Amino acid sequence: MNDMDTEMYDRSEVSMFGPSMHAIPMPGIRRMINMAADKEDVIHLSIGQPDFPTPEHIIEAHIDALRAGQTGYTMDSGLPELLTALRDYYSERYGVDRLTEDNFLVTTGATEAMYLALSATAAPGRQFICTDPTFLLYAPLIRMNGGEVKLIPTRAEHGHQIDPQEVIDAMGMRTFAIVLNSPSNPTGTVYPRETVEAIVEEAAYRGIYVFADEVYDHLILDHMDFPSVISCTSDLDHVMSISSFSKTFSMAGLRIGWIISSQGAIRKLRRYHMFTTTVANTPAQWAGVAALRGDRSCVDDMVAEYRRRRDRVVKLVNEAPYLQGYVPEGAFYIFPSLPKGTNGSKLALKMLDETGVCVIPGDAFGEDCSNYIRISYSNSMEQIEEAFERMIPWLAKQKLGKDYK
């Protein structure tokens, strides 16, 4: 193919896609993992999924469903048995009696749930408040549908907590919704009840929606009750809670998530869901029933191990040159900062090349996060120790002010 042919091919490739595709960046996470795939002896402090096996009783339920011929479509809202199990589970956990099966929509993972919520509501003239950093899914979905993103920065020295008054002060005439992610990816931050309540109450007063990504809601590492938006409001008219089995039960590849909201909102999203994935995976929904109805001590065991790793990683980060850490309260991430002006992407790439340790640059998660890196401790303690044995002396040799601008 000559240069002219290549140029024509590139132009036709660009013209194939609509303008909204320009709002979708190349994910920084996938870029680093793809680069690491070509290298040997890589230790991943980058992966955002549990490293534990799926509990055996959940696997058996999945297999049993397959063998029983449960391979057809379910109701578009989800398997009735799963909808009932979710209703019972949330009613018991948060002590609420207002939930019915009609408040739930089962989706193909929490990703589809958030896609439905944001792409169905984002539109020109509507502003969405998000934190910076935040999970990389939200802002592109809002922007590709014409919405505007207003960012509220957080900092490692403050544990990446948000000031609820700052969120309230950011609300304006064009504010349509606030997107919360607690426990947070990439920071591991858990917002306290008073923060969530203040934001939800003010939002309801102003007719603003709150979309809460709560997929790490069981990975709470400091023996505190998780303040879901479900437990911080008297009704569901202005909130959507999104979660999944992926993190809690180590079921990431089974792709079962859900949305909780008012019955009216769920009815509208069910129609949209029919034009996306139609229904979620049927055998995996039966596995979800087993997860909710069966022994959940496996979750406690996983959380205990994440807590042990968290405590060690916090100490190792504090020992590492240039890194400013804190104590994350949930999930399995820490998001330490580097000195101001440091190019975290350049550092992460060089560290991968020279030490074989893969972390994710902060700019994958926000517009003001270029001097951060995300470290995942969803890996064995042995691998974590080995990674920092490579990282700490390597960092000590770097000249950050000179080489990483």
PDB file of N, CA and C in Angstrom, residues 314-390:
ATOM      1  N   VAL A 314       0.506   0.493  52.459  1.00  0.00           N
ATOM      2  CA  VAL A 314       0.603   1.853  53.007  1.00  0.00           C
ATOM      3  C   VAL A 314       2.004   2.091  53.573  1.00  0.00           C
ATOM      4  N   LYS A 315       2.542   1.113  54.306  1.00  0.00           N
ATOM      5  CA  LYS A 315       3.893   1.249  54.857  1.00  0.00           C
ATOM      6  C   LYS A 315       4.936   1.312  53.750  1.00  0.00           C
ATOM      7  N   LEU A 316       4.784   0.472  52.737  1.00  0.00           N
ATOM      8  CA  LEU A 316       5.752   0.452  51.635  1.00  0.00           C
ATOM      9  C   LEU A 316       5.723   1.751  50.836  1.00  0.00           C
ATOM     10  N   VAL A 317       4.534   2.280  50.609  1.00  0.00           N
ATOM     11  CA  VAL A 317       4.427   3.568  49.910  1.00  0.00           C
ATOM     12  C   VAL A 317       5.118   4.664  50.717  1.00  0.00           C
ATOM     13  N   ASN A 318       4.934   4.655  52.025  1.00  0.00           N
ATOM     14  CA  ASN A 318       5.575   5.662  52.866  1.00  0.00           C
ATOM     15  C   ASN A 318       7.097   5.539  52.856  1.00  0.00           C
ATOM     16  N   GLU A 319       7.596   4.324  52.610  1.00  0.00           N
ATOM     17  CA  GLU A 319       9.044   4.111  52.537  1.00  0.00           C
ATOM     18  C   GLU A 319       9.614   4.462  51.169  1.00  0.00           C
ATOM     19  N   ALA A 320       8.763   4.550  50.171  1.00  0.00           N
ATOM     20  CA  ALA A 320       9.221   4.778  48.794  1.00  0.00           C
ATOM     21  C   ALA A 320       9.544   6.253  48.574  1.00  0.00           C
ATOM     22  N   PRO A 321      10.688   6.552  47.992  1.00  0.00           N
ATOM     23  CA  PRO A 321      11.023   7.946  47.686  1.00  0.00           C
ATOM     24  C   PRO A 321       9.986   8.596  46.783  1.00  0.00           C
ATOM     25  N   TYR A 322       9.678   9.841  47.053  1.00  0.00           N
ATOM     26  CA  TYR A 322       8.831  10.706  46.229  1.00  0.00           C
ATOM     27  C   TYR A 322       7.333  10.451  46.362  1.00  0.00           C
ATOM     28  N   LEU A 323       6.907   9.332  46.883  1.00  0.00           N
ATOM     29  CA  LEU A 323       5.472   9.025  46.921  1.00  0.00           C
ATOM     30  C   LEU A 323       4.819   9.590  48.180  1.00  0.00           C
ATOM     31  N   GLN A 324       3.693  10.290  48.013  1.00  0.00           N
ATOM     32  CA  GLN A 324       2.879  10.812  49.110  1.00  0.00           C
ATOM     33  C   GLN A 324       1.647   9.916  49.238  1.00  0.00           C
ATOM     34  N   GLY A 325       1.582   9.154  50.345  1.00  0.00           N
ATOM     35  CA  GLY A 325       0.499   8.196  50.524  1.00  0.00           C
ATOM     36  C   GLY A 325      -0.535   8.654  51.528  1.00  0.00           C
ATOM     37  N   TYR A 326      -1.415   7.746  51.873  1.00  0.00           N
ATOM     38  CA  TYR A 326      -2.499   7.961  52.838  1.00  0.00           C
ATOM     39  C   TYR A 326      -3.041   6.578  53.139  1.00  0.00           C
ATOM     40  N   VAL A 327      -4.122   6.484  53.889  1.00  0.00           N
ATOM     41  CA  VAL A 327      -4.700   5.177  54.224  1.00  0.00           C
ATOM     42  C   VAL A 327      -6.048   5.033  53.521  1.00  0.00           C
ATOM     43  N   PRO A 328      -6.126   4.265  52.422  1.00  0.00           N
ATOM     44  CA  PRO A 328      -7.425   4.035  51.761  1.00  0.00           C
ATOM     45  C   PRO A 328      -8.296   3.130  52.628  1.00  0.00           C
ATOM     46  N   GLU A 329      -9.582   3.424  52.661  1.00  0.00           N
ATOM     47  CA  GLU A 329     -10.488   2.667  53.544  1.00  0.00           C
ATOM     48  C   GLU A 329     -11.220   1.537  52.851  1.00  0.00           C
ATOM     49  N   GLY A 330     -11.127   1.457  51.502  1.00  0.00           N
ATOM     50  CA  GLY A 330     -11.903   0.441  50.810  1.00  0.00           C
ATOM     51  C   GLY A 330     -11.294   0.062  49.480  1.00  0.00           C
ATOM     52  N   ALA A 331     -11.971  -0.846  48.777  1.00  0.00           N
ATOM     53  CA  ALA A 331     -11.526  -1.376  47.479  1.00  0.00           C
ATOM     54  C   ALA A 331     -10.147  -2.008  47.639  1.00  0.00           C
ATOM     55  N   PHE A 332      -9.313  -2.006  46.577  1.00  0.00           N
ATOM     56  CA  PHE A 332      -7.955  -2.539  46.705  1.00  0.00           C
ATOM     57  C   PHE A 332      -6.967  -1.670  45.924  1.00  0.00           C
ATOM     58  N   TYR A 333      -7.116  -0.338  46.123  1.00  0.00           N
ATOM     59  CA  TYR A 333      -6.258   0.617  45.425  1.00  0.00           C
ATOM     60  C   TYR A 333      -5.711   1.658  46.394  1.00  0.00           C
ATOM     61  N   ILE A 334      -4.560   2.212  46.012  1.00  0.00           N
ATOM     62  CA  ILE A 334      -4.056   3.433  46.618  1.00  0.00           C
ATOM     63  C   ILE A 334      -3.581   4.317  45.470  1.00  0.00           C
ATOM     64  N   PHE A 335      -3.734   5.622  45.621  1.00  0.00           N
ATOM     65  CA  PHE A 335      -3.457   6.577  44.539  1.00  0.00           C
ATOM     66  C   PHE A 335      -2.499   7.641  45.060  1.00  0.00           C
ATOM     67  N   PRO A 336      -1.228   7.268  45.271  1.00  0.00           N
ATOM     68  CA  PRO A 336      -0.272   8.227  45.833  1.00  0.00           C
ATOM     69  C   PRO A 336       0.154   9.269  44.814  1.00  0.00           C
ATOM     70  N   SER A 337       0.552  10.424  45.322  1.00  0.00           N
ATOM     71  CA  SER A 337       1.014  11.491  44.443  1.00  0.00           C
ATOM     72  C   SER A 337       2.532  11.498  44.383  1.00  0.00           C
ATOM     73  N   LEU A 338       3.023  12.029  43.278  1.00  0.00           N
ATOM     74  CA  LEU A 338       4.433  12.329  43.065  1.00  0.00           C
ATOM     75  C   LEU A 338       4.606  13.841  43.194  1.00  0.00           C
ATOM     76  N   PRO A 339       5.839  14.321  43.307  1.00  0.00           N
ATOM     77  CA  PRO A 339       6.022  15.777  43.406  1.00  0.00           C
ATOM     78  C   PRO A 339       5.348  16.520  42.268  1.00  0.00           C
ATOM     79  N   LYS A 340       4.833  17.697  42.568  1.00  0.00           N
ATOM     80  CA  LYS A 340       4.125  18.514  41.592  1.00  0.00           C
ATOM     81  C   LYS A 340       4.979  18.712  40.352  1.00  0.00           C
ATOM     82  N   GLY A 341       4.374  18.569  39.206  1.00  0.00           N
ATOM     83  CA  GLY A 341       5.081  18.745  37.952  1.00  0.00           C
ATOM     84  C   GLY A 341       5.668  17.475  37.377  1.00  0.00           C
ATOM     85  N   THR A 342       5.631  16.385  38.155  1.00  0.00           N
ATOM     86  CA  THR A 342       6.153  15.098  37.669  1.00  0.00           C
ATOM     87  C   THR A 342       5.181  14.491  36.661  1.00  0.00           C
ATOM     88  N   ASN A 343       5.706  13.987  35.582  1.00  0.00           N
ATOM     89  CA  ASN A 343       4.895  13.296  34.582  1.00  0.00           C
ATOM     90  C   ASN A 343       4.775  11.832  34.995  1.00  0.00           C
ATOM     91  N   GLY A 344       3.658  11.493  35.628  1.00  0.00           N
ATOM     92  CA  GLY A 344       3.463  10.135  36.130  1.00  0.00           C
ATOM     93  C   GLY A 344       3.409   9.096  35.033  1.00  0.00           C
ATOM     94  N   SER A 345       2.914   9.488  33.856  1.00  0.00           N
ATOM     95  CA  SER A 345       2.851   8.542  32.736  1.00  0.00           C
ATOM     96  C   SER A 345       4.253   8.172  32.271  1.00  0.00           C
ATOM     97  N   LYS A 346       5.120   9.177  32.160  1.00  0.00           N
ATOM     98  CA  LYS A 346       6.504   8.922  31.750  1.00  0.00           C
ATOM     99  C   LYS A 346       7.211   8.038  32.784  1.00  0.00           C
ATOM    100  N   LEU A 347       6.958   8.321  34.070  1.00  0.00           N
ATOM    101  CA  LEU A 347       7.585   7.520  35.125  1.00  0.00           C
ATOM    102  C   LEU A 347       7.089   6.081  35.095  1.00  0.00           C
ATOM    103  N   ALA A 348       5.770   5.882  34.933  1.00  0.00           N
ATOM    104  CA  ALA A 348       5.210   4.530  34.925  1.00  0.00           C
ATOM    105  C   ALA A 348       5.764   3.708  33.767  1.00  0.00           C
ATOM    106  N   LEU A 349       5.895   4.343  32.596  1.00  0.00           N
ATOM    107  CA  LEU A 349       6.425   3.635  31.431  1.00  0.00           C
ATOM    108  C   LEU A 349       7.891   3.242  31.634  1.00  0.00           C
ATOM    109  N   LYS A 350       8.682   4.165  32.177  1.00  0.00           N
ATOM    110  CA  LYS A 350      10.089   3.864  32.393  1.00  0.00           C
ATOM    111  C   LYS A 350      10.261   2.808  33.481  1.00  0.00           C
ATOM    112  N   MET A 351       9.429   2.889  34.521  1.00  0.00           N
ATOM    113  CA  MET A 351       9.518   1.907  35.593  1.00  0.00           C
ATOM    114  C   MET A 351       9.143   0.516  35.082  1.00  0.00           C
ATOM    115  N   LEU A 352       8.157   0.432  34.213  1.00  0.00           N
ATOM    116  CA  LEU A 352       7.803  -0.849  33.602  1.00  0.00           C
ATOM    117  C   LEU A 352       8.976  -1.391  32.799  1.00  0.00           C
ATOM    118  N   ASP A 353       9.610  -0.541  32.000  1.00  0.00           N
ATOM    119  CA  ASP A 353      10.732  -0.984  31.174  1.00  0.00           C
ATOM    120  C   ASP A 353      11.911  -1.456  32.010  1.00  0.00           C
ATOM    121  N   GLU A 354      12.202  -0.747  33.101  1.00  0.00           N
ATOM    122  CA  GLU A 354      13.445  -0.979  33.821  1.00  0.00           C
ATOM    123  C   GLU A 354      13.308  -1.873  35.045  1.00  0.00           C
ATOM    124  N   THR A 355      12.083  -2.032  35.585  1.00  0.00           N
ATOM    125  CA  THR A 355      11.908  -2.889  36.761  1.00  0.00           C
ATOM    126  C   THR A 355      10.916  -4.025  36.534  1.00  0.00           C
ATOM    127  N   GLY A 356      10.064  -3.897  35.508  1.00  0.00           N
ATOM    128  CA  GLY A 356       9.041  -4.911  35.292  1.00  0.00           C
ATOM    129  C   GLY A 356       7.844  -4.767  36.207  1.00  0.00           C
ATOM    130  N   VAL A 357       7.727  -3.629  36.894  1.00  0.00           N
ATOM    131  CA  VAL A 357       6.570  -3.377  37.755  1.00  0.00           C
ATOM    132  C   VAL A 357       5.594  -2.496  36.986  1.00  0.00           C
ATOM    133  N   CYS A 358       4.351  -2.951  36.882  1.00  0.00           N
ATOM    134  CA  CYS A 358       3.332  -2.242  36.112  1.00  0.00           C
ATOM    135  C   CYS A 358       2.328  -1.576  37.050  1.00  0.00           C
ATOM    136  N   VAL A 359       2.280  -0.246  37.000  1.00  0.00           N
ATOM    137  CA  VAL A 359       1.259   0.535  37.696  1.00  0.00           C
ATOM    138  C   VAL A 359       0.521   1.354  36.642  1.00  0.00           C
ATOM    139  N   ILE A 360      -0.540   2.058  37.033  1.00  0.00           N
ATOM    140  CA  ILE A 360      -1.329   2.836  36.079  1.00  0.00           C
ATOM    141  C   ILE A 360      -1.092   4.325  36.321  1.00  0.00           C
ATOM    142  N   PRO A 361      -0.736   5.077  35.295  1.00  0.00           N
ATOM    143  CA  PRO A 361      -0.535   6.525  35.454  1.00  0.00           C
ATOM    144  C   PRO A 361      -1.819   7.219  35.871  1.00  0.00           C
ATOM    145  N   GLY A 362      -1.667   8.254  36.660  1.00  0.00           N
ATOM    146  CA  GLY A 362      -2.831   8.960  37.176  1.00  0.00           C
ATOM    147  C   GLY A 362      -3.673   9.638  36.129  1.00  0.00           C
ATOM    148  N   ASP A 363      -3.054  10.032  34.995  1.00  0.00           N
ATOM    149  CA  ASP A 363      -3.842  10.751  33.990  1.00  0.00           C
ATOM    150  C   ASP A 363      -4.892   9.873  33.324  1.00  0.00           C
ATOM    151  N   ALA A 364      -4.880   8.574  33.607  1.00  0.00           N
ATOM    152  CA  ALA A 364      -5.966   7.708  33.129  1.00  0.00           C
ATOM    153  C   ALA A 364      -7.271   7.990  33.870  1.00  0.00           C
ATOM    154  N   PHE A 365      -7.185   8.693  35.011  1.00  0.00           N
ATOM    155  CA  PHE A 365      -8.355   8.847  35.882  1.00  0.00           C
ATOM    156  C   PHE A 365      -8.787  10.295  36.089  1.00  0.00           C
ATOM    157  N   GLY A 366      -8.081  11.229  35.468  1.00  0.00           N
ATOM    158  CA  GLY A 366      -8.498  12.604  35.687  1.00  0.00           C
ATOM    159  C   GLY A 366      -7.634  13.594  34.948  1.00  0.00           C
ATOM    160  N   GLU A 367      -8.134  14.808  34.870  1.00  0.00           N
ATOM    161  CA  GLU A 367      -7.461  15.852  34.111  1.00  0.00           C
ATOM    162  C   GLU A 367      -6.390  16.558  34.930  1.00  0.00           C
ATOM    163  N   ASP A 368      -6.421  16.417  36.247  1.00  0.00           N
ATOM    164  CA  ASP A 368      -5.452  17.089  37.110  1.00  0.00           C
ATOM    165  C   ASP A 368      -4.675  16.062  37.937  1.00  0.00           C
ATOM    166  N   CYS A 369      -4.415  14.900  37.319  1.00  0.00           N
ATOM    167  CA  CYS A 369      -3.810  13.788  38.055  1.00  0.00           C
ATOM    168  C   CYS A 369      -2.529  13.286  37.405  1.00  0.00           C
ATOM    169  N   SER A 370      -1.867  14.144  36.641  1.00  0.00           N
ATOM    170  CA  SER A 370      -0.696  13.675  35.902  1.00  0.00           C
ATOM    171  C   SER A 370       0.462  13.293  36.817  1.00  0.00           C
ATOM    172  N   ASN A 371       0.485  13.805  38.035  1.00  0.00           N
ATOM    173  CA  ASN A 371       1.565  13.466  38.964  1.00  0.00           C
ATOM    174  C   ASN A 371       1.131  12.419  40.002  1.00  0.00           C
ATOM    175  N   TYR A 372       0.263  11.517  39.585  1.00  0.00           N
ATOM    176  CA  TYR A 372      -0.196  10.421  40.449  1.00  0.00           C
ATOM    177  C   TYR A 372       0.029   9.087  39.746  1.00  0.00           C
ATOM    178  N   ILE A 373       0.025   8.019  40.529  1.00  0.00           N
ATOM    179  CA  ILE A 373      -0.032   6.664  39.976  1.00  0.00           C
ATOM    180  C   ILE A 373      -1.041   5.857  40.794  1.00  0.00           C
ATOM    181  N   ARG A 374      -1.688   4.915  40.128  1.00  0.00           N
ATOM    182  CA  ARG A 374      -2.583   3.994  40.855  1.00  0.00           C
ATOM    183  C   ARG A 374      -1.861   2.678  41.075  1.00  0.00           C
ATOM    184  N   ILE A 375      -1.867   2.240  42.326  1.00  0.00           N
ATOM    185  CA  ILE A 375      -1.303   0.949  42.710  1.00  0.00           C
ATOM    186  C   ILE A 375      -2.446   0.061  43.185  1.00  0.00           C
ATOM    187  N   SER A 376      -2.580  -1.103  42.559  1.00  0.00           N
ATOM    188  CA  SER A 376      -3.577  -2.088  42.981  1.00  0.00           C
ATOM    189  C   SER A 376      -2.888  -3.160  43.818  1.00  0.00           C
ATOM    190  N   TYR A 377      -3.480  -3.478  44.964  1.00  0.00           N
ATOM    191  CA  TYR A 377      -2.950  -4.588  45.759  1.00  0.00           C
ATOM    192  C   TYR A 377      -3.829  -5.828  45.647  1.00  0.00           C
ATOM    193  N   SER A 378      -4.441  -5.979  44.464  1.00  0.00           N
ATOM    194  CA  SER A 378      -5.129  -7.221  44.140  1.00  0.00           C
ATOM    195  C   SER A 378      -4.119  -8.195  43.547  1.00  0.00           C
ATOM    196  N   ASN A 379      -3.156  -8.537  44.356  1.00  0.00           N
ATOM    197  CA  ASN A 379      -2.090  -9.468  44.005  1.00  0.00           C
ATOM    198  C   ASN A 379      -1.582 -10.076  45.305  1.00  0.00           C
ATOM    199  N   SER A 380      -0.865 -11.150  45.226  1.00  0.00           N
ATOM    200  CA  SER A 380      -0.415 -11.828  46.441  1.00  0.00           C
ATOM    201  C   SER A 380       0.561 -10.955  47.217  1.00  0.00           C
ATOM    202  N   MET A 381       0.653 -11.191  48.515  1.00  0.00           N
ATOM    203  CA  MET A 381       1.589 -10.442  49.339  1.00  0.00           C
ATOM    204  C   MET A 381       3.018 -10.643  48.863  1.00  0.00           C
ATOM    205  N   GLU A 382       3.320 -11.839  48.400  1.00  0.00           N
ATOM    206  CA  GLU A 382       4.678 -12.117  47.909  1.00  0.00           C
ATOM    207  C   GLU A 382       4.991 -11.255  46.689  1.00  0.00           C
ATOM    208  N   GLN A 383       4.042 -11.142  45.784  1.00  0.00           N
ATOM    209  CA  GLN A 383       4.248 -10.323  44.593  1.00  0.00           C
ATOM    210  C   GLN A 383       4.325  -8.830  44.948  1.00  0.00           C
ATOM    211  N   ILE A 384       3.533  -8.409  45.905  1.00  0.00           N
ATOM    212  CA  ILE A 384       3.582  -7.009  46.351  1.00  0.00           C
ATOM    213  C   ILE A 384       4.959  -6.682  46.943  1.00  0.00           C
ATOM    214  N   GLU A 385       5.454  -7.568  47.799  1.00  0.00           N
ATOM    215  CA  GLU A 385       6.780  -7.348  48.406  1.00  0.00           C
ATOM    216  C   GLU A 385       7.858  -7.285  47.327  1.00  0.00           C
ATOM    217  N   GLU A 386       7.798  -8.202  46.375  1.00  0.00           N
ATOM    218  CA  GLU A 386       8.796  -8.223  45.306  1.00  0.00           C
ATOM    219  C   GLU A 386       8.718  -6.962  44.466  1.00  0.00           C
ATOM    220  N   ALA A 387       7.503  -6.486  44.195  1.00  0.00           N
ATOM    221  CA  ALA A 387       7.340  -5.275  43.395  1.00  0.00           C
ATOM    222  C   ALA A 387       8.006  -4.081  44.072  1.00  0.00           C
ATOM    223  N   PHE A 388       7.796  -3.914  45.364  1.00  0.00           N
ATOM    224  CA  PHE A 388       8.387  -2.770  46.056  1.00  0.00           C
ATOM    225  C   PHE A 388       9.891  -2.938  46.276  1.00  0.00           C
ATOM    226  N   GLU A 389      10.356  -4.171  46.352  1.00  0.00           N
ATOM    227  CA  GLU A 389      11.802  -4.386  46.402  1.00  0.00           C
ATOM    228  C   GLU A 389      12.478  -3.898  45.123  1.00  0.00           C
ATOM    229  N   ARG A 390      11.747  -3.947  44.026  1.00  0.00           N
ATOM    230  CA  ARG A 390      12.260  -3.392  42.769  1.00  0.00           C
ATOM    231  C   ARG A 390      12.035  -1.876  42.694  1.00  0.00           C
TER     232      ARG A 390
END
